[in-house]
Amino acid sequence: MSKTLSDTDLTTALADLTGWAQDGRAIHRSFKFADFPAAWGFMTRVALMAEKADHHPDWSNSYNRVEVALTSHDAGGVTERDIALAKKINAALES
Ligand SMILES: C[C@H](O)[C@H](O)[C@H]1CNC2=NC(N)=NC(=O)C2=N1
């Protein structure tokens, strides 16, 4: 289990992560796509990378919108694993 980030480290990490903000013990980003297939395609890519990393988002989908929250359940807050997945998710937007 990795350790939760300090407030300072989290602020520094978020400054580098387009679209993500702290939401309690998680980080959150809203995504909006052209339509449902685009949103679902994005979720499929993220699901595969999450499974590979054994680190999974808390998320929801409504038509062309996807809400994603990342937290490390085992650690009880935001860890480097969440920051790493957020970076990959942002990169998946471009693929
Ligand atoms: C058993 C399994 O490795 C754990 O439940 C993993 C799976 N995915 C996970 N995802 C997230 N976000 N937090 C976890 O603590 C976590 N734990």
mmCIF file with all atom_site columns, C-alpha atoms and ligand atoms in Angstrom:
data_model
loop_
_atom_site.group_PDB
_atom_site.id
_atom_site.type_symbol
_atom_site.label_atom_id
_atom_site.label_alt_id
_atom_site.label_comp_id
_atom_site.label_asym_id
_atom_site.label_entity_id
_atom_site.label_seq_id
_atom_site.pdbx_PDB_ins_code
_atom_site.Cartn_x
_atom_site.Cartn_y
_atom_site.Cartn_z
_atom_site.occupancy
_atom_site.B_iso_or_equiv
_atom_site.pdbx_formal_charge
_atom_site.auth_seq_id
_atom_site.auth_comp_id
_atom_site.auth_asym_id
_atom_site.auth_atom_id
_atom_site.pdbx_PDB_model_num
ATOM   1   C CA . MET A 1 1  ? 0.000   0.000  0.000   1.00 0.00 ? 1  MET A CA 1
ATOM   2   C CA . SER A 1 2  ? 1.382   3.441  -0.897  1.00 0.00 ? 2  SER A CA 1
ATOM   3   C CA . LYS A 1 3  ? 1.104   6.453  1.406   1.00 0.00 ? 3  LYS A CA 1
ATOM   4   C CA . THR A 1 4  ? -1.380  9.286  0.860   1.00 0.00 ? 4  THR A CA 1
ATOM   5   C CA . LEU A 1 5  ? 0.125   12.495 -0.506  1.00 0.00 ? 5  LEU A CA 1
ATOM   6   C CA . SER A 1 6  ? 0.571   15.514 1.768   1.00 0.00 ? 6  SER A CA 1
ATOM   7   C CA . ASP A 1 7  ? -1.521  18.598 0.910   1.00 0.00 ? 7  ASP A CA 1
ATOM   8   C CA . THR A 1 8  ? 1.597   20.267 -0.504  1.00 0.00 ? 8  THR A CA 1
ATOM   9   C CA . ASP A 1 9  ? 2.526   17.299 -2.681  1.00 0.00 ? 9  ASP A CA 1
ATOM   10  C CA . LEU A 1 10 ? -1.065  16.970 -3.898  1.00 0.00 ? 10 LEU A CA 1
ATOM   11  C CA . THR A 1 11 ? -1.236  20.682 -4.825  1.00 0.00 ? 11 THR A CA 1
ATOM   12  C CA . THR A 1 12 ? 2.052   20.351 -6.727  1.00 0.00 ? 12 THR A CA 1
ATOM   13  C CA . ALA A 1 13 ? 0.866   17.235 -8.555  1.00 0.00 ? 13 ALA A CA 1
ATOM   14  C CA . LEU A 1 14 ? -2.495  18.806 -9.483  1.00 0.00 ? 14 LEU A CA 1
ATOM   15  C CA . ALA A 1 15 ? -0.788  21.891 -10.938 1.00 0.00 ? 15 ALA A CA 1
ATOM   16  C CA . ASP A 1 16 ? 0.597   19.531 -13.577 1.00 0.00 ? 16 ASP A CA 1
ATOM   17  C CA . LEU A 1 17 ? -2.653  17.644 -14.253 1.00 0.00 ? 17 LEU A CA 1
ATOM   18  C CA . THR A 1 18 ? -4.999  19.444 -16.640 1.00 0.00 ? 18 THR A CA 1
ATOM   19  C CA . GLY A 1 19 ? -8.644  19.328 -15.525 1.00 0.00 ? 19 GLY A CA 1
ATOM   20  C CA . TRP A 1 20 ? -8.200  17.500 -12.231 1.00 0.00 ? 20 TRP A CA 1
ATOM   21  C CA . ALA A 1 21 ? -9.132  18.946 -8.832  1.00 0.00 ? 21 ALA A CA 1
ATOM   22  C CA . GLN A 1 22 ? -9.184  17.675 -5.284  1.00 0.00 ? 22 GLN A CA 1
ATOM   23  C CA . ASP A 1 23 ? -12.562 16.415 -4.075  1.00 0.00 ? 23 ASP A CA 1
ATOM   24  C CA . GLY A 1 24 ? -12.235 15.367 -0.457  1.00 0.00 ? 24 GLY A CA 1
ATOM   25  C CA . ARG A 1 25 ? -10.090 12.248 -0.309  1.00 0.00 ? 25 ARG A CA 1
ATOM   26  C CA . ALA A 1 26 ? -10.121 11.885 -4.104  1.00 0.00 ? 26 ALA A CA 1
ATOM   27  C CA . ILE A 1 27 ? -9.241  13.749 -7.268  1.00 0.00 ? 27 ILE A CA 1
ATOM   28  C CA . HIS A 1 28 ? -11.932 14.363 -9.841  1.00 0.00 ? 28 HIS A CA 1
ATOM   29  C CA . ARG A 1 29 ? -12.292 15.327 -13.496 1.00 0.00 ? 29 ARG A CA 1
ATOM   30  C CA . SER A 1 30 ? -15.372 15.701 -15.722 1.00 0.00 ? 30 SER A CA 1
ATOM   31  C CA . PHE A 1 31 ? -15.086 14.720 -19.370 1.00 0.00 ? 31 PHE A CA 1
ATOM   32  C CA . LYS A 1 32 ? -17.471 15.658 -22.171 1.00 0.00 ? 32 LYS A CA 1
ATOM   33  C CA . PHE A 1 33 ? -17.395 13.972 -25.567 1.00 0.00 ? 33 PHE A CA 1
ATOM   34  C CA . ALA A 1 34 ? -19.171 14.460 -28.883 1.00 0.00 ? 34 ALA A CA 1
ATOM   35  C CA . ASP A 1 35 ? -21.537 11.545 -28.275 1.00 0.00 ? 35 ASP A CA 1
ATOM   36  C CA . PHE A 1 36 ? -22.008 8.256  -26.398 1.00 0.00 ? 36 PHE A CA 1
ATOM   37  C CA . PRO A 1 37 ? -19.696 6.133  -28.597 1.00 0.00 ? 37 PRO A CA 1
ATOM   38  C CA . ALA A 1 38 ? -16.839 8.588  -28.011 1.00 0.00 ? 38 ALA A CA 1
ATOM   39  C CA . ALA A 1 39 ? -17.459 8.531  -24.237 1.00 0.00 ? 39 ALA A CA 1
ATOM   40  C CA . TRP A 1 40 ? -17.708 4.740  -24.191 1.00 0.00 ? 40 TRP A CA 1
ATOM   41  C CA . GLY A 1 41 ? -14.540 4.369  -26.287 1.00 0.00 ? 41 GLY A CA 1
ATOM   42  C CA . PHE A 1 42 ? -12.694 6.518  -23.759 1.00 0.00 ? 42 PHE A CA 1
ATOM   43  C CA . MET A 1 43 ? -14.057 4.439  -20.871 1.00 0.00 ? 43 MET A CA 1
ATOM   44  C CA . THR A 1 44 ? -12.961 1.245  -22.618 1.00 0.00 ? 44 THR A CA 1
ATOM   45  C CA . ARG A 1 45 ? -9.400  2.519  -23.013 1.00 0.00 ? 45 ARG A CA 1
ATOM   46  C CA . VAL A 1 46 ? -9.314  3.680  -19.382 1.00 0.00 ? 46 VAL A CA 1
ATOM   47  C CA . ALA A 1 47 ? -10.801 0.387  -18.129 1.00 0.00 ? 47 ALA A CA 1
ATOM   48  C CA . LEU A 1 48 ? -8.029  -1.584 -19.846 1.00 0.00 ? 48 LEU A CA 1
ATOM   49  C CA . MET A 1 49 ? -5.264  0.619  -18.466 1.00 0.00 ? 49 MET A CA 1
ATOM   50  C CA . ALA A 1 50 ? -6.844  0.549  -14.984 1.00 0.00 ? 50 ALA A CA 1
ATOM   51  C CA . GLU A 1 51 ? -6.993  -3.232 -14.996 1.00 0.00 ? 51 GLU A CA 1
ATOM   52  C CA . LYS A 1 52 ? -3.376  -3.411 -16.139 1.00 0.00 ? 52 LYS A CA 1
ATOM   53  C CA . ALA A 1 53 ? -2.356  -1.093 -13.276 1.00 0.00 ? 53 ALA A CA 1
ATOM   54  C CA . ASP A 1 54 ? -4.662  -2.910 -10.795 1.00 0.00 ? 54 ASP A CA 1
ATOM   55  C CA . HIS A 1 55 ? -5.968  0.536  -9.881  1.00 0.00 ? 55 HIS A CA 1
ATOM   56  C CA . HIS A 1 56 ? -9.554  1.371  -10.762 1.00 0.00 ? 56 HIS A CA 1
ATOM   57  C CA . PRO A 1 57 ? -11.564 4.573  -11.058 1.00 0.00 ? 57 PRO A CA 1
ATOM   58  C CA . ASP A 1 58 ? -14.832 5.407  -9.294  1.00 0.00 ? 58 ASP A CA 1
ATOM   59  C CA . TRP A 1 59 ? -16.807 6.745  -12.220 1.00 0.00 ? 59 TRP A CA 1
ATOM   60  C CA . SER A 1 60 ? -20.134 7.295  -13.908 1.00 0.00 ? 60 SER A CA 1
ATOM   61  C CA . ASN A 1 61 ? -21.365 7.889  -17.437 1.00 0.00 ? 61 ASN A CA 1
ATOM   62  C CA . SER A 1 62 ? -24.375 9.753  -18.735 1.00 0.00 ? 62 SER A CA 1
ATOM   63  C CA . TYR A 1 63 ? -24.599 9.848  -22.547 1.00 0.00 ? 63 TYR A CA 1
ATOM   64  C CA . ASN A 1 64 ? -21.559 11.925 -23.595 1.00 0.00 ? 64 ASN A CA 1
ATOM   65  C CA . ARG A 1 65 ? -20.330 12.763 -20.095 1.00 0.00 ? 65 ARG A CA 1
ATOM   66  C CA . VAL A 1 66 ? -17.963 10.788 -17.896 1.00 0.00 ? 66 VAL A CA 1
ATOM   67  C CA . GLU A 1 67 ? -17.229 11.689 -14.269 1.00 0.00 ? 67 GLU A CA 1
ATOM   68  C CA . VAL A 1 68 ? -14.043 10.173 -12.904 1.00 0.00 ? 68 VAL A CA 1
ATOM   69  C CA . ALA A 1 69 ? -12.847 10.112 -9.288  1.00 0.00 ? 69 ALA A CA 1
ATOM   70  C CA . LEU A 1 70 ? -9.552  8.555  -8.299  1.00 0.00 ? 70 LEU A CA 1
ATOM   71  C CA . THR A 1 71 ? -8.634  7.540  -4.788  1.00 0.00 ? 71 THR A CA 1
ATOM   72  C CA . SER A 1 72 ? -6.657  4.713  -3.237  1.00 0.00 ? 72 SER A CA 1
ATOM   73  C CA . HIS A 1 73 ? -9.191  2.782  -1.205  1.00 0.00 ? 73 HIS A CA 1
ATOM   74  C CA . ASP A 1 74 ? -6.562  0.808  0.658   1.00 0.00 ? 74 ASP A CA 1
ATOM   75  C CA . ALA A 1 75 ? -4.685  3.961  1.732   1.00 0.00 ? 75 ALA A CA 1
ATOM   76  C CA . GLY A 1 76 ? -7.815  6.049  2.369   1.00 0.00 ? 76 GLY A CA 1
ATOM   77  C CA . GLY A 1 77 ? -6.851  8.966  0.140   1.00 0.00 ? 77 GLY A CA 1
ATOM   78  C CA . VAL A 1 78 ? -4.880  10.165 -2.863  1.00 0.00 ? 78 VAL A CA 1
ATOM   79  C CA . THR A 1 79 ? -1.559  8.436  -3.548  1.00 0.00 ? 79 THR A CA 1
ATOM   80  C CA . GLU A 1 80 ? 0.995   8.444  -6.355  1.00 0.00 ? 80 GLU A CA 1
ATOM   81  C CA . ARG A 1 81 ? -1.019  5.625  -7.945  1.00 0.00 ? 81 ARG A CA 1
ATOM   82  C CA . ASP A 1 82 ? -3.931  8.019  -8.485  1.00 0.00 ? 82 ASP A CA 1
ATOM   83  C CA . ILE A 1 83 ? -1.669  10.689 -9.952  1.00 0.00 ? 83 ILE A CA 1
ATOM   84  C CA . ALA A 1 84 ? -0.103  8.125  -12.297 1.00 0.00 ? 84 ALA A CA 1
ATOM   85  C CA . LEU A 1 85 ? -3.539  6.919  -13.476 1.00 0.00 ? 85 LEU A CA 1
ATOM   86  C CA . ALA A 1 86 ? -4.792  10.506 -13.937 1.00 0.00 ? 86 ALA A CA 1
ATOM   87  C CA . LYS A 1 87 ? -1.781  11.192 -16.178 1.00 0.00 ? 87 LYS A CA 1
ATOM   88  C CA . LYS A 1 88 ? -2.549  8.095  -18.238 1.00 0.00 ? 88 LYS A CA 1
ATOM   89  C CA . ILE A 1 89 ? -6.226  9.063  -18.484 1.00 0.00 ? 89 ILE A CA 1
ATOM   90  C CA . ASN A 1 90 ? -5.298  12.517 -19.758 1.00 0.00 ? 90 ASN A CA 1
ATOM   91  C CA . ALA A 1 91 ? -3.014  10.884 -22.311 1.00 0.00 ? 91 ALA A CA 1
ATOM   92  C CA . ALA A 1 92 ? -5.875  8.542  -23.347 1.00 0.00 ? 92 ALA A CA 1
ATOM   93  C CA . LEU A 1 93 ? -7.882  11.615 -24.350 1.00 0.00 ? 93 LEU A CA 1
ATOM   94  C CA . GLU A 1 94 ? -5.452  12.162 -27.182 1.00 0.00 ? 94 GLU A CA 1
ATOM   95  C CA . SER A 1 95 ? -5.538  8.573  -28.468 1.00 0.00 ? 95 SER A CA 1
HETATM 96  C C1 . LIG B 2 .  ? -7.535  -6.758 -4.584  1.00 0.00 ? 1  LIG B C1 1
HETATM 97  C C2 . LIG B 2 .  ? -7.122  -5.595 -5.433  1.00 0.00 ? 1  LIG B C2 1
HETATM 98  O O1 . LIG B 2 .  ? -5.771  -5.622 -5.724  1.00 0.00 ? 1  LIG B O1 1
HETATM 99  C C3 . LIG B 2 .  ? -7.430  -4.291 -4.753  1.00 0.00 ? 1  LIG B C3 1
HETATM 100 O O2 . LIG B 2 .  ? -8.788  -4.253 -4.377  1.00 0.00 ? 1  LIG B O2 1
HETATM 101 C C4 . LIG B 2 .  ? -7.095  -3.079 -5.605  1.00 0.00 ? 1  LIG B C4 1
HETATM 102 C C5 . LIG B 2 .  ? -7.873  -3.031 -6.885  1.00 0.00 ? 1  LIG B C5 1
HETATM 103 N N1 . LIG B 2 .  ? -8.083  -1.681 -7.382  1.00 0.00 ? 1  LIG B N1 1
HETATM 104 C C6 . LIG B 2 .  ? -8.005  -0.606 -6.585  1.00 0.00 ? 1  LIG B C6 1
HETATM 105 N N2 . LIG B 2 .  ? -8.321  0.595  -7.040  1.00 0.00 ? 1  LIG B N2 1
HETATM 106 C C7 . LIG B 2 .  ? -8.291  1.662  -6.267  1.00 0.00 ? 1  LIG B C7 1
HETATM 107 N N3 . LIG B 2 .  ? -8.622  2.859  -6.772  1.00 0.00 ? 1  LIG B N3 1
HETATM 108 N N4 . LIG B 2 .  ? -7.924  1.583  -4.990  1.00 0.00 ? 1  LIG B N4 1
HETATM 109 C C8 . LIG B 2 .  ? -7.565  0.416  -4.426  1.00 0.00 ? 1  LIG B C8 1
HETATM 110 O O3 . LIG B 2 .  ? -7.211  0.379  -3.239  1.00 0.00 ? 1  LIG B O3 1
HETATM 111 C C9 . LIG B 2 .  ? -7.589  -0.747 -5.241  1.00 0.00 ? 1  LIG B C9 1
HETATM 112 N N5 . LIG B 2 .  ? -7.242  -1.932 -4.779  1.00 0.00 ? 1  LIG B N5 1
#
